C-alpha positions as a Markdown table, in Angstrom:
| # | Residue | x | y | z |
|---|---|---|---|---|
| 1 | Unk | 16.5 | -38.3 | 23.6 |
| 2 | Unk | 14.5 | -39.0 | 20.1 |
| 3 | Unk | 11.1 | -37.9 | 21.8 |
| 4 | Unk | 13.0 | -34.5 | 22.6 |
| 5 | Unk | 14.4 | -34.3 | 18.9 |
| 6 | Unk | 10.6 | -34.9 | 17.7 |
| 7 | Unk | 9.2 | -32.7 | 20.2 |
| 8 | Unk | 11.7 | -30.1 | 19.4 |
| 9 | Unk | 10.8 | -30.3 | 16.0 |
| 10 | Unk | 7.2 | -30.1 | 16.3 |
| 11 | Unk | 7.5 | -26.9 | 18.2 |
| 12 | Unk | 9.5 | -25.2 | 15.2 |
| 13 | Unk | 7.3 | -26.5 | 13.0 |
| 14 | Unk | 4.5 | -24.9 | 15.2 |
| 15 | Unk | 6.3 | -21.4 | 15.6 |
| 16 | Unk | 6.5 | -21.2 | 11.6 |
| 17 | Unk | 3.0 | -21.7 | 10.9 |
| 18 | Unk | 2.2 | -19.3 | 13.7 |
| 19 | Unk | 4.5 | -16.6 | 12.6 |
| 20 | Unk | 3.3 | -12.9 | 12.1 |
| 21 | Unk | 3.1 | -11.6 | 9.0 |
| 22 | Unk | 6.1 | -8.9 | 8.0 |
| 23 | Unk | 3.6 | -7.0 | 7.0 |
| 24 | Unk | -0.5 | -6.9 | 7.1 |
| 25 | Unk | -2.4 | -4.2 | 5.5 |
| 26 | Unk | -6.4 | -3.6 | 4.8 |
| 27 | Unk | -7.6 | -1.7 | 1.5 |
| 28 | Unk | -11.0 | 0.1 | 0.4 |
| 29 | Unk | -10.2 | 1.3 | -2.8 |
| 30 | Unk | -13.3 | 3.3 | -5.1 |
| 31 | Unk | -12.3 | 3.0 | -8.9 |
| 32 | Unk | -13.9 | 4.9 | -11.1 |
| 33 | Unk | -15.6 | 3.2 | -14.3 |
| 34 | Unk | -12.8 | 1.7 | -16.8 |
| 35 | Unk | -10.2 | 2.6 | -14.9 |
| 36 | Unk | -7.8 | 0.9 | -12.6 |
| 37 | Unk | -6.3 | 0.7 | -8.9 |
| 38 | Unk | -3.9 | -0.8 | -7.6 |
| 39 | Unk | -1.9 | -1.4 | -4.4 |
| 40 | Unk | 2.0 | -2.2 | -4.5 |
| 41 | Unk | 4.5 | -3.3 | -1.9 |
| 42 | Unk | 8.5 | -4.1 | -2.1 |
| 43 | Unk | 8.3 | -7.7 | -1.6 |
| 44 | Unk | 11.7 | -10.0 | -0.9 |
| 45 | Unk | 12.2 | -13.3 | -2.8 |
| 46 | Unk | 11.3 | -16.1 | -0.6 |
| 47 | Unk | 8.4 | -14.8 | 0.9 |
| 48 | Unk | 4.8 | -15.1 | 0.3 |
| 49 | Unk | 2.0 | -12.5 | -0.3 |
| 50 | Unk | -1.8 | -13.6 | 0.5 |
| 51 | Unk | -4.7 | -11.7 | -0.5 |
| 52 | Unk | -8.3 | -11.7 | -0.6 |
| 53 | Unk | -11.0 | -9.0 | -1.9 |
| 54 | Unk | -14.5 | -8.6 | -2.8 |
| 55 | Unk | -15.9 | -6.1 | -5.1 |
| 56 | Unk | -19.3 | -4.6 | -5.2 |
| 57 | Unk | -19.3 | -5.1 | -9.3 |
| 58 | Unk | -16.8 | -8.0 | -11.2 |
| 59 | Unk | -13.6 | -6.5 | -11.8 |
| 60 | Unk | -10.1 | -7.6 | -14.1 |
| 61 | Unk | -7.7 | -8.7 | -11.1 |
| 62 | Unk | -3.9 | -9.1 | -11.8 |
| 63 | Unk | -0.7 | -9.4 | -9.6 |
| 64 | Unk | 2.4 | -7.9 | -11.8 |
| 65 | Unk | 5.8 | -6.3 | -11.4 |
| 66 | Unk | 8.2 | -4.9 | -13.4 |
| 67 | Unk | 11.4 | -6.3 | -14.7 |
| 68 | Unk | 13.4 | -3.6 | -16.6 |
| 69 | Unk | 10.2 | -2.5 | -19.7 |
| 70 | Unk | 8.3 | -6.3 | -19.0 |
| 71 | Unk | 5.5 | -6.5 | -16.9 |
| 72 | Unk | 6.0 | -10.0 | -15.2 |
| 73 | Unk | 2.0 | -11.0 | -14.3 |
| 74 | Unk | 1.8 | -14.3 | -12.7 |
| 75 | Unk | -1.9 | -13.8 | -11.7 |
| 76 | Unk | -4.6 | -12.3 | -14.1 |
| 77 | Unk | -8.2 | -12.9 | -13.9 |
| 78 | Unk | -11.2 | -11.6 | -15.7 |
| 79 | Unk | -14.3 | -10.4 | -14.2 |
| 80 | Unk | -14.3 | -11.7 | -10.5 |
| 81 | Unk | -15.9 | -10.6 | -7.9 |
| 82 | Unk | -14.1 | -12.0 | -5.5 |
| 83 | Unk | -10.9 | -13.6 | -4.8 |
| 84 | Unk | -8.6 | -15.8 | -2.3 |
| 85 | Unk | -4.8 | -16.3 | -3.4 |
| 86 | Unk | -1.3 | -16.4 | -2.4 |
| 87 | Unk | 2.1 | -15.8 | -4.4 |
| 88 | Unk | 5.4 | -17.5 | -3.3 |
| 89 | Unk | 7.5 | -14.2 | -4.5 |
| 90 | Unk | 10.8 | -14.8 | -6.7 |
| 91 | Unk | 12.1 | -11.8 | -7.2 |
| 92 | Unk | 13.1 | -8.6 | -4.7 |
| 93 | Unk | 10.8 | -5.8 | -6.3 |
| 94 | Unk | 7.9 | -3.9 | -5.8 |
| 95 | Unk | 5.1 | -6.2 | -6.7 |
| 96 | Unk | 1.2 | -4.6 | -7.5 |
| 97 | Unk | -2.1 | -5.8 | -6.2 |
| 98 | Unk | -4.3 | -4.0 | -9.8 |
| 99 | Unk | -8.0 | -3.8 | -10.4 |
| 100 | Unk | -9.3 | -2.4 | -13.4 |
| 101 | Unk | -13.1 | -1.5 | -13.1 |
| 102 | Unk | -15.2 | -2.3 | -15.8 |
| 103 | Unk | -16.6 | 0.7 | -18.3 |
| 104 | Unk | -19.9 | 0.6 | -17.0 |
| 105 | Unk | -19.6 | 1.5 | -13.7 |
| 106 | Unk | -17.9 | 2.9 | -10.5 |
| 107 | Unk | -16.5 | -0.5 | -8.2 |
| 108 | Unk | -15.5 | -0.6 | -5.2 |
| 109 | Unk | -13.1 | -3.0 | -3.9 |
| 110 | Unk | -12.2 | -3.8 | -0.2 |
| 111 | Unk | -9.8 | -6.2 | 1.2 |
| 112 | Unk | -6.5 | -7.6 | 2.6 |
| 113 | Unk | -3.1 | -8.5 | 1.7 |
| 114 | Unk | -0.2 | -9.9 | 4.0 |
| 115 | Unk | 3.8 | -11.4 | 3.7 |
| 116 | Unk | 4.5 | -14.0 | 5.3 |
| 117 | Unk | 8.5 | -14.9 | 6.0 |
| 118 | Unk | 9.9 | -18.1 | 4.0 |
């Protein structure tokens, strides 16, 4: 009976790790010199939103949303070129994926980002 319980277990535990994503979506985004890009998605609390990007040129990275007039920006990087990272989400709202270009030239970012359940 207490191999069953432990197999049983290890077979959740297998399922989660092999859940599909609620959502999965690729990106390709031009920005033009100095200004920014971004992608945004409603997110639920609980769940987790990976990413990962390279751009042709660095670029300012940040992951933000809005909470009534305050930005909330629990990622923010300078000058990357590329990036691998994952956000355990707190809060329902629409959360951004931003790239600001910098003032010498045109980037051009490509990518993916995906939720995963809790």
């Amino acid at each position: 009976m207490r191999g069953m319980k432990l197999c049983h277990i290890a077979l959740i535990i297998v399922a989660q790790a092999l859940a599909p994503a609620l959502a999965d979506s690729a990106f390709d985004l031009p920005i033009r010199a100095g200004k920014v890009e971004e992608v945004c998605m409603p997110l639920k609390a609980g769940t987790t939103l990976q990413w990962r990007f390279s751009a042709d040129l660095p670029v300012d990275f940040n992951l933000h949303h809005h909470v009534g007039k305050d930005v909330v920006m629990p990622v923010d990087l300078k000058t990357v070129a590329t990036h691998v990272g994952q956000q355990k989400i707190d809060r329902d709202n629409d959360w951004c994926l931003m790239w600001t270009a910098p003032k010498a030239g045109v980037a051009r970012v490509r990518g993916h980002w995906s939720v995963l359940p809790n």
